[in-house]
Coordinates of C-alpha atoms in Angstrom, one line a residue:
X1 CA 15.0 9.1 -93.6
X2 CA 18.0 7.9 -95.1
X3 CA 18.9 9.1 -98.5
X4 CA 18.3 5.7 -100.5
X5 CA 15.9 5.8 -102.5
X6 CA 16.3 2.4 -104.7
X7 CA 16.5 0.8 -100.6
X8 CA 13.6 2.7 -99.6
X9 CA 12.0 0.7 -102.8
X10 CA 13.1 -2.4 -101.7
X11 CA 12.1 -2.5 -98.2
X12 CA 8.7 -1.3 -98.9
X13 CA 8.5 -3.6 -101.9
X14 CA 9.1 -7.1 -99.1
X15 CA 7.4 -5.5 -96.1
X16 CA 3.8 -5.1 -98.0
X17 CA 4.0 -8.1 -99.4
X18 CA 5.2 -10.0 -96.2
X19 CA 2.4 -7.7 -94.0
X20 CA -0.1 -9.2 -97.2
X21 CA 0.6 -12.9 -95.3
X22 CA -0.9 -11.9 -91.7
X23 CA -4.4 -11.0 -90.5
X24 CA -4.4 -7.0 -91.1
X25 CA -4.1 -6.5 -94.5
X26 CA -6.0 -3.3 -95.1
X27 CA -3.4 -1.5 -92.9
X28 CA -1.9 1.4 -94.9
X29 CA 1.6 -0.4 -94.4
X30 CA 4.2 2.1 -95.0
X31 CA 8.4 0.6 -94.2
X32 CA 11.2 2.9 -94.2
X33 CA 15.0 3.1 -93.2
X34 CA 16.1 5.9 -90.6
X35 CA 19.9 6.8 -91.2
X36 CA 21.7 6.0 -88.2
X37 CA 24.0 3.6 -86.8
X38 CA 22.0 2.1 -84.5
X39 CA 20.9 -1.2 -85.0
X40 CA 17.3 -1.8 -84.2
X41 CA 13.7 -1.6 -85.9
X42 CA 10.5 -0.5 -84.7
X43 CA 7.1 -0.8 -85.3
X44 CA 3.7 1.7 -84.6
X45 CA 0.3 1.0 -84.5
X46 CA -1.5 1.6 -87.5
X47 CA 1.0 -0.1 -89.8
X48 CA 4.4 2.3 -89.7
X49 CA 7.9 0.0 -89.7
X50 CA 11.1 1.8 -89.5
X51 CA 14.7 -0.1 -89.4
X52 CA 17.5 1.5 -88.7
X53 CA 20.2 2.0 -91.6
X54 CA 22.6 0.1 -89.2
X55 CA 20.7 -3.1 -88.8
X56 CA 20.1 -2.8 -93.3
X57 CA 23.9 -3.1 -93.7
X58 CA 24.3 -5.6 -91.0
X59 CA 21.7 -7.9 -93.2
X60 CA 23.2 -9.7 -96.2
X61 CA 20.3 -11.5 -97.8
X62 CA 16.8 -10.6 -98.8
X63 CA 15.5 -13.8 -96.7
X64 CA 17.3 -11.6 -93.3
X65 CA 15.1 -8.1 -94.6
X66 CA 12.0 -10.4 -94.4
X67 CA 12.5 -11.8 -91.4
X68 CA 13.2 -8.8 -89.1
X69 CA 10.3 -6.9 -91.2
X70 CA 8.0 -10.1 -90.5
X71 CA 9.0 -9.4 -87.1
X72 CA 7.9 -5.9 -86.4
X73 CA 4.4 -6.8 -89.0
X74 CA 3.6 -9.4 -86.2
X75 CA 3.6 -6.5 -83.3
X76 CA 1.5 -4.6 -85.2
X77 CA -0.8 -7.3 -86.2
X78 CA -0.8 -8.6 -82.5
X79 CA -1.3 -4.8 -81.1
X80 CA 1.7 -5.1 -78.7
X81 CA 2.4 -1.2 -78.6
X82 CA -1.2 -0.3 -78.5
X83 CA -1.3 -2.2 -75.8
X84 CA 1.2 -0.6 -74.3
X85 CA 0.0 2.9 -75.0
X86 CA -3.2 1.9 -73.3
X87 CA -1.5 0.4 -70.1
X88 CA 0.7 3.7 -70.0
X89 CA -2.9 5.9 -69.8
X90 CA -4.4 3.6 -67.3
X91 CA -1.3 4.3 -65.1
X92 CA -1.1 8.1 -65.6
X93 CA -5.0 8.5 -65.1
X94 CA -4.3 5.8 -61.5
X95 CA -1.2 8.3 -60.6
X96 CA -3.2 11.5 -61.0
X97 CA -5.8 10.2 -58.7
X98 CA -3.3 9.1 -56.1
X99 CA -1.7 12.8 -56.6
X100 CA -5.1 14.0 -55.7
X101 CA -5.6 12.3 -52.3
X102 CA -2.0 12.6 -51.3
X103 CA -2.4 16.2 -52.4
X104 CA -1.7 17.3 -48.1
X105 CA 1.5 14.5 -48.0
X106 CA 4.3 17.0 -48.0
X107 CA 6.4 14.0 -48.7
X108 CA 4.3 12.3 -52.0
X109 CA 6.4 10.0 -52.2
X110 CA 3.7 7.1 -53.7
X111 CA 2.3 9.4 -55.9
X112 CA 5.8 10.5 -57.4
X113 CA 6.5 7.1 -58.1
X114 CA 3.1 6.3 -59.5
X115 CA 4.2 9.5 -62.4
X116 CA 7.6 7.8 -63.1
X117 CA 5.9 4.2 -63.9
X118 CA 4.8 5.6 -67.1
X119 CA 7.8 7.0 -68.5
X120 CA 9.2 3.4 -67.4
X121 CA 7.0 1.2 -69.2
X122 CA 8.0 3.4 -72.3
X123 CA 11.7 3.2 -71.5
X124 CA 11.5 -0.8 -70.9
X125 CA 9.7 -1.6 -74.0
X126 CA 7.8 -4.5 -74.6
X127 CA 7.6 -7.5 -72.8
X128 CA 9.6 -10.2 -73.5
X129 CA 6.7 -12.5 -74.2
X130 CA 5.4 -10.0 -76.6
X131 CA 8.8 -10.3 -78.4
X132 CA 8.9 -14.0 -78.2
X133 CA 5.7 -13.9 -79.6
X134 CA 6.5 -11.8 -82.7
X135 CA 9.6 -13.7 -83.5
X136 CA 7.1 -16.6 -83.2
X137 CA 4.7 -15.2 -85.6
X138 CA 7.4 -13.4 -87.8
X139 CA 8.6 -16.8 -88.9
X140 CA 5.7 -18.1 -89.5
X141 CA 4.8 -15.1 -91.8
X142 CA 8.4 -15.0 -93.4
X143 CA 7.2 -19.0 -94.3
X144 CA 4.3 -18.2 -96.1
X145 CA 5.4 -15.7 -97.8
X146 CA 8.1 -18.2 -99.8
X147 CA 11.3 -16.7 -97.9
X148 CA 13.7 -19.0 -95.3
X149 CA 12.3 -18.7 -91.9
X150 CA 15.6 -19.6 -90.5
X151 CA 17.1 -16.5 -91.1
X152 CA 15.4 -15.1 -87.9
X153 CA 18.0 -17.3 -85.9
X154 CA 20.9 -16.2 -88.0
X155 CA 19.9 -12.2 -87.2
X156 CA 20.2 -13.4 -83.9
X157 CA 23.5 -15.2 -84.2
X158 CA 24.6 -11.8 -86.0
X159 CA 22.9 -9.8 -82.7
X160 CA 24.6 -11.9 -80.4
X161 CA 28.3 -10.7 -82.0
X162 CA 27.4 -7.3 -82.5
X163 CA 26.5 -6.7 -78.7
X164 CA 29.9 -7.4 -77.7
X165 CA 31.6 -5.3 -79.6
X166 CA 29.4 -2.4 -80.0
X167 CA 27.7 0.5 -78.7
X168 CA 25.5 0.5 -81.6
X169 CA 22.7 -2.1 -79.9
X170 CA 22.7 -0.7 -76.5
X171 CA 19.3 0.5 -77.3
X172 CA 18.0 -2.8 -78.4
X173 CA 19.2 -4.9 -76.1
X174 CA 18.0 -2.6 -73.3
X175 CA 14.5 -2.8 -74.5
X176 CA 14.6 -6.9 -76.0
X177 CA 15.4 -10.1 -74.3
X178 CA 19.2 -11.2 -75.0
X179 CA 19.8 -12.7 -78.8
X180 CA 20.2 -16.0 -77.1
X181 CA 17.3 -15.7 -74.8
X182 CA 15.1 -15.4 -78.3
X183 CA 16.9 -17.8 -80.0
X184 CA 16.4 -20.8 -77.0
X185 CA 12.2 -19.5 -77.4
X186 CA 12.4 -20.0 -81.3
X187 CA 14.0 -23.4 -80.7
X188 CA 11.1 -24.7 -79.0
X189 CA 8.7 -23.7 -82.0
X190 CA 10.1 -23.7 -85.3
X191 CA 9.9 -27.0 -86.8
X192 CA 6.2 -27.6 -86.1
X193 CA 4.6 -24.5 -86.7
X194 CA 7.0 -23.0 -89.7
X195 CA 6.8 -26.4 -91.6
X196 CA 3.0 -26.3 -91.1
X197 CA 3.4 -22.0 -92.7
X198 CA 5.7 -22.9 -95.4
X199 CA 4.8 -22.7 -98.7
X200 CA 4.4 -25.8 -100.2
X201 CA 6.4 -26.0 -104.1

């Protein structure tokens, strides 16, 4: 963890109440900022958010914390890496059976491929629907709870710089669609549906 306490404070203080806004609100929500210079966040089932002390100092307004926060909150709330975690067992438990049959190949060359799927869909990430989807929803809860939901498509404007200049987002751009990718998705949603979330004065 990175040795902030007054930002450890802070994030915790948006990301409850933002996580307050969706459907799972008896999680035990806990958010916290890992001290490296990557730039990336990253949610886990149950209700854990971590962001990456690289991607804090990149964001220069509270309204940019909420929306990247709201972000990960909506894969939680939508289950995305359970999901994952579940597809990942169904593929180990189909790869040990092929193992078993093919246990007299000398070659086991579909069963040793069938092993490596798993360690792939870890390595790949979500789907990019499912990250559509939570920049979707992370608006929508970034609305409601008062902050500008536009942000999210200035994080991506800021994404979009970054990644040509620096090592730093390798990681997340080898496990997310392309900052233009999401923001050409976002386009096609956010007047509608963060004008109906918005909190009305």
């Amino acid at each position: 963890l990175w040795n902030n306490p007054k930002a450890q404070k802070y994030v915790n203080l948006v990301g409850r109440y933002i996580a307050q806004q969706g459907e799972r609100k008896d999680l035990p929500w806990a958010f916290a900022i890992v001290e490296t210079s990557s730039i990336n966040a990253f949610a886990a089932p149950g209700g854990i958010i971590l962001i990456t002390s690289g991607l804090y100092s990149l964001l220069e307004t509270e309204d940019e914390l909420a929306a990247v926060l709201a972000h990960e909150i909506s894969h939680v709330n939508r289950q995305h890496h359970y999901n994952v975690i579940k597809q990942q067992k169904m593929v180990e438990f189909g790869s040990n059976l092929v193992q078993k049959e093919l246990a007299q190949d000398k070659s086991n060359a579909m069963a040793q491929r069938l092993v490596g799927m798993g360690a792939e869909l870890i390595a790949r990430g979500l789907d990019k629907e499912a990250e559509f989807e939570a920049d979707r929803d992370g608006m929508v809860y970034a609305a409601r709870a008062g902050y500008d939901a536009s942000s999210m498509l200035r994080i991506m404007e800021k994404l979009s710089a970054a990644t040509a200049k620096d090592e730093a987002t390798q990681l997340l751009l080898s496990t997310h669609p392309s900052p233009a990718a999401r923001q050409a998705a976002l386009s096609t949603v956010v007047n509608a549906d963060i004008e109906k979330a918005g909190v009305k004065s």
